[in-house]
Amino acid sequence: MSTRLAAPDPAQRSRKRGAPGRGTGAASSPRTAPHAVGILLYDEMTLLDVAGPLDVFTTANTRGARYEIRLLSLDGGPVTTSSGARMLADLTVDEAAEYDTLIVPGACALPPAGADLLAAVRTLHRGAARTAGVCTAAFLLAHEGILTGRAATTHWQYAELLQRSYPAVKVDPDAIYVQDGPVITSAGVTAGIDLALALVREDHGAALARDVARELVVFLQRPGGQSQFTTLSRVPAATSDAVRRVVDDVLAAPQLAHTTGTMARLAGLSTRHLTRTLHAELGMTPATFVEAARLELAKTLLLSGESITATARAAGFGSDDTLRRSFTRHLGITPSDYRHRFSAPL
């Protein structure tokens, strides 16, 4: 099927790139000139990475903003998204003018980093006052050096790979979005809406951005970070038999009193050697790994209907307060909020 997503009749092309507004709070005052937004399209991109920001900007236009949106593809032709929907472009990349804001969407996995797509990102970024990468688009920006020395984020499943592949990027794996100067990146898929709302807030103030969020029935600022959506499947597999024994033992019963000493004895290592080995293989200290395992058990118990007190005891936290502090520190939300957010309705 073909889907055409475009702003209502963006008849005029951007005349001159302007610096993005800084949001004085005067949300009711329209811009004196349109704010040109270019959205790069390519095959296998995620549809919502484009549709989410597009709806934010067009909804902002009904509240007094003046975003002029152009959809760009490498050859000006339609693209096929990862869901199979086709999108039509307004212009080729070569026809594109300079933009106040460039949006680069991500893909379900890593974007197809072909030479033409990378060249388009490079060219469009040079002509943009502000560049935004949604989800795994961070890999395209990082490849072109746009994120070098900057803080950034991406989908939690790929954050470690982004950091490993581009050590000069300061990856925040838990952030919903990160803005570092004129470059902004977001977490996965729906976080493109959070990113676009942040841009609207910067351009037109919190009041207008809040109106847009209400219209779209989303948070203006989503509570918590990406960690609330993740699981221990993120932990790399242990490579040594010693660490594997420890991991299996802790995951089998996280609620037990696993100390560095007991884990070291099970592994047949000194406590210092175990700490070094566990950190090298899993990226965690023994205490951090135990807490992560208990947190996963607590999530399961909460979603199965257990009370917070029962969950705290059964998962090895001992008290409601300790459980609450762990949730808040690692997930950015309370146990009650987590249960309300992820429990299936009866």
Short mmCIF file of C-alpha atoms in Angstrom, two decimals:
data_model
loop_
_atom_site.label_atom_id
_atom_site.label_comp_id
_atom_site.label_asym_id
_atom_site.label_seq_id
_atom_site.Cartn_x
_atom_site.Cartn_y
_atom_site.Cartn_z
CA MET A 1 0.00 0.00 0.00
CA SER A 2 1.08 3.58 -0.60
CA THR A 3 0.99 6.18 2.11
CA ARG A 4 1.57 9.85 1.49
CA LEU A 5 2.55 11.75 4.57
CA ALA A 6 3.12 15.45 4.12
CA ALA A 7 2.31 18.77 5.75
CA PRO A 8 -0.76 20.56 4.39
CA ASP A 9 0.39 22.25 1.17
CA PRO A 10 3.95 23.33 2.06
CA ALA A 11 4.02 25.48 -1.08
CA GLN A 12 7.07 27.56 -0.35
CA ARG A 13 10.54 26.16 -0.04
CA SER A 14 12.86 27.41 2.69
CA ARG A 15 14.51 30.61 1.55
CA LYS A 16 17.27 30.87 4.05
CA ARG A 17 18.36 28.76 6.96
CA GLY A 18 17.65 30.39 10.30
CA ALA A 19 18.90 29.50 13.74
CA PRO A 20 16.30 27.46 15.66
CA GLY A 21 14.31 29.43 18.21
CA ARG A 22 15.04 28.97 21.88
CA GLY A 23 11.51 28.96 23.21
CA THR A 24 10.84 32.06 25.27
CA GLY A 25 7.50 30.76 26.41
CA ALA A 26 5.55 33.04 24.09
CA ALA A 27 3.89 30.06 22.47
CA SER A 28 1.05 32.07 20.96
CA SER A 29 3.35 34.21 18.78
CA PRO A 30 3.77 32.67 15.30
CA ARG A 31 7.16 32.72 13.62
CA THR A 32 7.70 35.50 11.09
CA ALA A 33 9.00 32.93 8.58
CA PRO A 34 8.31 29.20 8.20
CA HIS A 35 10.63 26.83 10.05
CA ALA A 36 11.81 24.45 7.33
CA VAL A 37 11.88 20.77 8.33
CA GLY A 38 13.44 18.18 6.05
CA ILE A 39 12.74 14.49 6.72
CA LEU A 40 15.00 11.98 4.98
CA LEU A 41 13.26 8.85 3.68
CA TYR A 42 14.92 5.58 2.68
CA ASP A 43 13.94 1.96 2.12
CA GLU A 44 13.49 -0.20 5.25
CA MET A 45 13.18 2.79 7.59
CA THR A 46 10.66 2.56 10.43
CA LEU A 47 7.37 4.23 9.48
CA LEU A 48 6.64 5.57 12.97
CA ASP A 49 10.06 7.26 13.10
CA VAL A 50 8.68 9.59 10.41
CA ALA A 51 4.96 9.60 11.21
CA GLY A 52 5.46 10.44 14.90
CA PRO A 53 7.53 13.63 14.44
CA LEU A 54 5.45 14.59 11.40
CA ASP A 55 2.24 14.52 13.42
CA VAL A 56 3.89 16.53 16.21
CA PHE A 57 4.96 19.29 13.82
CA THR A 58 1.68 19.41 11.89
CA THR A 59 -0.31 19.47 15.15
CA ALA A 60 1.91 22.32 16.34
CA ASN A 61 0.96 24.18 13.15
CA THR A 62 -2.69 24.11 14.25
CA ARG A 63 -1.58 25.86 17.45
CA GLY A 64 0.26 28.74 15.80
CA ALA A 65 3.60 27.24 14.77
CA ARG A 66 4.79 27.45 11.16
CA TYR A 67 6.66 24.26 10.35
CA GLU A 68 7.09 23.74 6.61
CA ILE A 69 7.83 20.06 6.05
CA ARG A 70 9.49 18.40 3.07
CA LEU A 71 9.94 14.65 2.63
CA LEU A 72 13.20 13.81 0.85
CA SER A 73 14.38 10.59 -0.76
CA LEU A 74 17.59 9.74 -2.55
CA ASP A 75 16.01 9.83 -6.03
CA GLY A 76 12.74 11.62 -5.28
CA GLY A 77 10.78 8.41 -5.68
CA PRO A 78 8.73 6.44 -3.14
CA VAL A 79 10.37 4.34 -0.44
CA THR A 80 9.17 1.13 1.19
CA THR A 81 9.21 1.13 4.99
CA SER A 82 9.96 -1.87 7.17
CA SER A 83 6.21 -2.42 7.63
CA GLY A 84 5.65 -2.60 3.87
CA ALA A 85 3.89 0.78 3.62
CA ARG A 86 5.19 3.01 0.85
CA MET A 87 5.83 6.71 1.32
CA LEU A 88 6.07 9.34 -1.40
CA ALA A 89 8.77 12.00 -1.33
CA ASP A 90 8.46 15.67 -2.25
CA LEU A 91 12.04 16.18 -3.42
CA THR A 92 15.31 14.44 -4.11
CA VAL A 93 18.15 15.05 -1.71
CA ASP A 94 19.94 16.97 -4.46
CA GLU A 95 16.94 19.30 -4.85
CA ALA A 96 16.73 19.97 -1.13
CA ALA A 97 17.35 23.45 0.18
CA GLU A 98 18.85 24.27 3.56
CA TYR A 99 16.75 23.33 6.56
CA ASP A 100 16.21 24.64 10.05
CA THR A 101 15.69 21.07 11.22
CA LEU A 102 16.74 17.78 9.60
CA ILE A 103 15.06 14.56 10.80
CA VAL A 104 16.77 11.24 10.04
CA PRO A 105 14.64 8.16 10.91
CA GLY A 106 16.00 4.82 12.04
CA ALA A 107 15.25 1.26 10.98
CA CYS A 108 13.94 -1.83 12.77
CA ALA A 109 17.50 -3.10 12.99
CA LEU A 110 20.50 -1.05 11.90
CA PRO A 111 19.93 1.28 8.93
CA PRO A 112 21.28 0.10 5.56
CA ALA A 113 24.43 2.19 5.59
CA GLY A 114 24.97 2.39 1.85
CA ALA A 115 27.24 5.03 0.38
CA ASP A 116 24.35 7.00 -1.13
CA LEU A 117 22.42 7.16 2.14
CA LEU A 118 25.49 8.18 4.12
CA ALA A 119 26.29 10.86 1.56
CA ALA A 120 22.72 12.18 1.85
CA VAL A 121 23.01 12.38 5.64
CA ARG A 122 26.32 14.19 5.31
CA THR A 123 25.03 16.68 2.73
CA LEU A 124 21.76 17.43 4.51
CA HIS A 125 23.47 17.84 7.90
CA ARG A 126 25.84 20.43 6.46
CA GLY A 127 22.85 22.47 5.30
CA ALA A 128 20.81 22.12 8.50
CA ALA A 129 20.81 24.33 11.55
CA ARG A 130 19.69 21.40 13.70
CA THR A 131 19.93 17.65 13.07
CA ALA A 132 17.82 14.99 14.80
CA GLY A 133 18.31 11.23 14.59
CA VAL A 134 15.49 8.91 15.66
CA CYS A 135 16.32 5.49 17.10
CA THR A 136 19.09 3.69 15.18
CA ALA A 137 19.65 6.69 12.93
CA ALA A 138 22.28 7.49 15.55
CA PHE A 139 24.51 4.99 13.72
CA LEU A 140 24.25 7.01 10.51
CA LEU A 141 25.06 10.24 12.35
CA ALA A 142 27.93 8.59 14.20
CA HIS A 143 29.39 7.14 11.00
CA GLU A 144 29.52 10.64 9.49
CA GLY A 145 31.23 12.08 12.60
CA ILE A 146 28.17 14.15 13.53
CA LEU A 147 28.09 12.61 17.02
CA THR A 148 31.85 12.68 17.65
CA GLY A 149 32.47 14.19 21.07
CA ARG A 150 28.74 14.58 21.68
CA ALA A 151 26.31 12.91 24.06
CA ALA A 152 23.73 10.73 22.30
CA THR A 153 21.34 7.84 22.72
CA THR A 154 19.66 5.16 20.62
CA HIS A 155 17.37 2.16 21.13
CA TRP A 156 18.42 0.32 24.28
CA GLN A 157 19.09 -2.87 22.32
CA TYR A 158 21.78 -1.11 20.28
CA ALA A 159 23.25 1.33 22.81
CA GLU A 160 26.18 -0.92 23.72
CA LEU A 161 26.96 -1.57 20.05
CA LEU A 162 26.87 2.16 19.31
CA GLN A 163 29.32 2.85 22.13
CA ARG A 164 31.61 0.02 21.09
CA SER A 165 31.54 1.00 17.42
CA TYR A 166 32.02 4.72 18.03
CA PRO A 167 33.99 5.25 21.26
CA ALA A 168 34.12 9.03 20.71
CA VAL A 169 30.34 9.21 21.18
CA LYS A 170 29.11 9.61 24.78
CA VAL A 171 26.21 7.12 24.71
CA ASP A 172 23.51 7.38 27.37
CA PRO A 173 21.68 4.01 27.14
CA ASP A 174 18.81 5.05 29.41
CA ALA A 175 17.82 8.43 27.98
CA ILE A 176 14.59 8.87 25.98
CA TYR A 177 16.33 11.63 24.03
CA VAL A 178 19.59 13.56 24.32
CA GLN A 179 20.28 17.03 22.94
CA ASP A 180 23.88 18.15 22.64
CA GLY A 181 24.11 21.50 20.90
CA PRO A 182 22.42 21.42 17.49
CA VAL A 183 22.24 17.60 17.44
CA ILE A 184 19.50 15.57 19.12
CA THR A 185 19.05 11.79 19.20
CA SER A 186 16.30 9.63 20.63
CA ALA A 187 15.60 6.13 21.83
CA GLY A 188 13.53 3.66 19.85
CA VAL A 189 10.54 4.27 17.60
CA THR A 190 7.93 6.13 19.69
CA ALA A 191 10.68 8.22 21.26
CA GLY A 192 10.70 10.16 18.00
CA ILE A 193 7.53 11.79 19.33
CA ASP A 194 9.35 12.78 22.53
CA LEU A 195 12.19 14.17 20.42
CA ALA A 196 9.83 16.23 18.23
CA LEU A 197 7.98 17.59 21.27
CA ALA A 198 11.32 18.70 22.72
CA LEU A 199 12.06 20.57 19.49
CA VAL A 200 8.64 22.24 19.51
CA ARG A 201 9.21 23.22 23.12
CA GLU A 202 12.59 24.72 22.19
CA ASP A 203 11.09 26.63 19.28
CA HIS A 204 7.79 27.79 20.79
CA GLY A 205 7.86 27.23 24.54
CA ALA A 206 6.37 24.71 26.95
CA ALA A 207 2.76 25.88 26.68
CA LEU A 208 2.44 25.15 22.97
CA ALA A 209 4.34 21.87 23.28
CA ARG A 210 2.03 20.86 26.13
CA ASP A 211 -1.01 21.58 23.95
CA VAL A 212 0.43 19.37 21.22
CA ALA A 213 1.12 16.55 23.71
CA ARG A 214 -2.47 16.76 24.98
CA GLU A 215 -3.84 16.65 21.45
CA LEU A 216 -1.76 13.53 20.69
CA VAL A 217 -2.51 12.00 24.12
CA VAL A 218 1.15 11.53 25.02
CA PHE A 219 3.43 12.73 27.80
CA LEU A 220 5.14 16.07 27.22
CA GLN A 221 8.04 14.54 29.16
CA ARG A 222 7.82 10.78 29.52
CA PRO A 223 8.49 9.56 33.09
CA GLY A 224 11.47 7.27 33.52
CA GLY A 225 14.05 6.15 31.01
CA GLN A 226 14.54 3.24 28.62
CA SER A 227 15.52 0.89 31.42
CA GLN A 228 11.88 0.34 32.34
CA PHE A 229 11.45 -1.48 29.00
CA THR A 230 14.56 -3.66 29.17
CA THR A 231 15.35 -7.06 30.65
CA LEU A 232 18.39 -9.09 31.61
CA SER A 233 18.53 -10.33 28.02
CA ARG A 234 20.79 -7.30 27.53
CA VAL A 235 23.48 -8.96 29.64
CA PRO A 236 26.15 -10.58 27.43
CA ALA A 237 26.54 -14.34 27.74
CA ALA A 238 29.28 -15.43 30.11
CA THR A 239 32.26 -16.89 28.28
CA SER A 240 34.06 -18.63 31.14
CA ASP A 241 32.79 -21.63 33.08
CA ALA A 242 33.47 -19.86 36.38
CA VAL A 243 31.31 -16.85 35.57
CA ARG A 244 28.65 -19.05 33.97
CA ARG A 245 28.31 -21.00 37.23
CA VAL A 246 27.82 -17.76 39.15
CA VAL A 247 25.30 -16.37 36.66
CA ASP A 248 23.25 -19.58 36.63
CA ASP A 249 23.26 -19.76 40.43
CA VAL A 250 22.13 -16.15 40.91
CA LEU A 251 19.45 -16.30 38.21
CA ALA A 252 18.07 -19.54 39.65
CA ALA A 253 17.35 -17.84 42.99
CA PRO A 254 18.08 -14.10 43.04
CA GLN A 255 16.42 -13.72 46.44
CA LEU A 256 19.14 -15.68 48.25
CA ALA A 257 22.03 -14.00 50.05
CA HIS A 258 24.52 -13.85 47.20
CA THR A 259 27.63 -12.07 48.45
CA THR A 260 30.86 -11.52 46.57
CA GLY A 261 32.43 -14.10 48.88
CA THR A 262 29.86 -16.83 48.22
CA MET A 263 29.97 -16.20 44.48
CA ALA A 264 33.76 -16.28 44.49
CA ARG A 265 33.78 -19.63 46.28
CA LEU A 266 31.31 -21.05 43.77
CA ALA A 267 33.49 -19.83 40.90
CA GLY A 268 36.67 -21.08 42.54
CA LEU A 269 38.20 -17.61 42.33
CA SER A 270 39.34 -14.95 44.74
CA THR A 271 36.87 -12.14 45.34
CA ARG A 272 39.14 -9.71 43.50
CA HIS A 273 39.56 -12.07 40.54
CA LEU A 274 35.81 -12.70 40.37
CA THR A 275 35.05 -8.99 40.42
CA ARG A 276 37.49 -8.34 37.58
CA THR A 277 36.26 -11.32 35.54
CA LEU A 278 32.56 -10.59 36.03
CA HIS A 279 33.06 -6.98 35.03
CA ALA A 280 35.07 -7.96 31.96
CA GLU A 281 32.45 -10.49 30.78
CA LEU A 282 29.18 -8.88 31.89
CA GLY A 283 30.08 -5.25 32.44
CA MET A 284 28.85 -5.44 36.03
CA THR A 285 30.19 -5.86 39.52
CA PRO A 286 28.95 -8.87 41.52
CA ALA A 287 26.65 -6.67 43.60
CA THR A 288 25.25 -4.92 40.52
CA PHE A 289 24.52 -8.23 38.83
CA VAL A 290 22.69 -9.57 41.88
CA GLU A 291 20.61 -6.42 42.11
CA ALA A 292 19.77 -6.61 38.39
CA ALA A 293 18.64 -10.22 38.78
CA ARG A 294 16.49 -9.30 41.77
CA LEU A 295 15.01 -6.42 39.85
CA GLU A 296 13.96 -8.76 37.04
CA LEU A 297 12.35 -11.12 39.55
CA ALA A 298 10.58 -8.18 41.20
CA LYS A 299 9.18 -7.06 37.83
CA THR A 300 7.74 -10.54 37.26
CA LEU A 301 6.24 -10.72 40.73
CA LEU A 302 4.64 -7.28 40.47
CA LEU A 303 3.06 -8.11 37.14
CA SER A 304 1.75 -11.41 38.53
CA GLY A 305 -0.23 -9.49 41.16
CA GLU A 306 2.03 -9.65 44.21
CA SER A 307 1.97 -6.70 46.60
CA ILE A 308 4.97 -4.41 46.86
CA THR A 309 5.80 -5.75 50.33
CA ALA A 310 5.55 -9.38 49.21
CA THR A 311 7.60 -8.62 46.11
CA ALA A 312 10.33 -6.90 48.13
CA ARG A 313 10.71 -9.92 50.40
CA ALA A 314 10.38 -12.60 47.70
CA ALA A 315 12.89 -10.90 45.41
CA GLY A 316 15.51 -10.48 48.13
CA PHE A 317 15.25 -6.71 48.67
CA GLY A 318 14.09 -7.12 52.26
CA SER A 319 12.01 -3.96 52.51
CA ASP A 320 9.63 -1.83 50.47
CA ASP A 321 12.02 1.10 50.72
CA THR A 322 14.97 -0.85 49.32
CA LEU A 323 12.83 -2.11 46.44
CA ARG A 324 11.57 1.40 45.73
CA ARG A 325 15.07 2.87 45.72
CA SER A 326 16.28 0.18 43.31
CA PHE A 327 13.39 0.78 40.90
CA THR A 328 13.86 4.54 41.02
CA ARG A 329 17.63 4.35 40.59
CA HIS A 330 17.63 1.89 37.68
CA LEU A 331 14.26 2.38 35.99
CA GLY A 332 13.36 5.96 36.87
CA ILE A 333 9.91 4.95 38.15
CA THR A 334 8.44 3.46 41.33
CA PRO A 335 7.30 -0.18 41.64
CA SER A 336 3.68 0.99 41.68
CA ASP A 337 4.16 2.99 38.49
CA TYR A 338 5.85 0.03 36.82
CA ARG A 339 2.96 -2.29 37.68
CA HIS A 340 0.32 0.20 36.51
CA ARG A 341 2.19 0.82 33.27
CA PHE A 342 2.88 -2.77 32.26
CA SER A 343 0.13 -4.87 33.84
CA ALA A 344 -2.47 -6.23 31.46
CA PRO A 345 -5.99 -4.95 32.25
CA LEU A 346 -8.32 -7.46 33.88
#
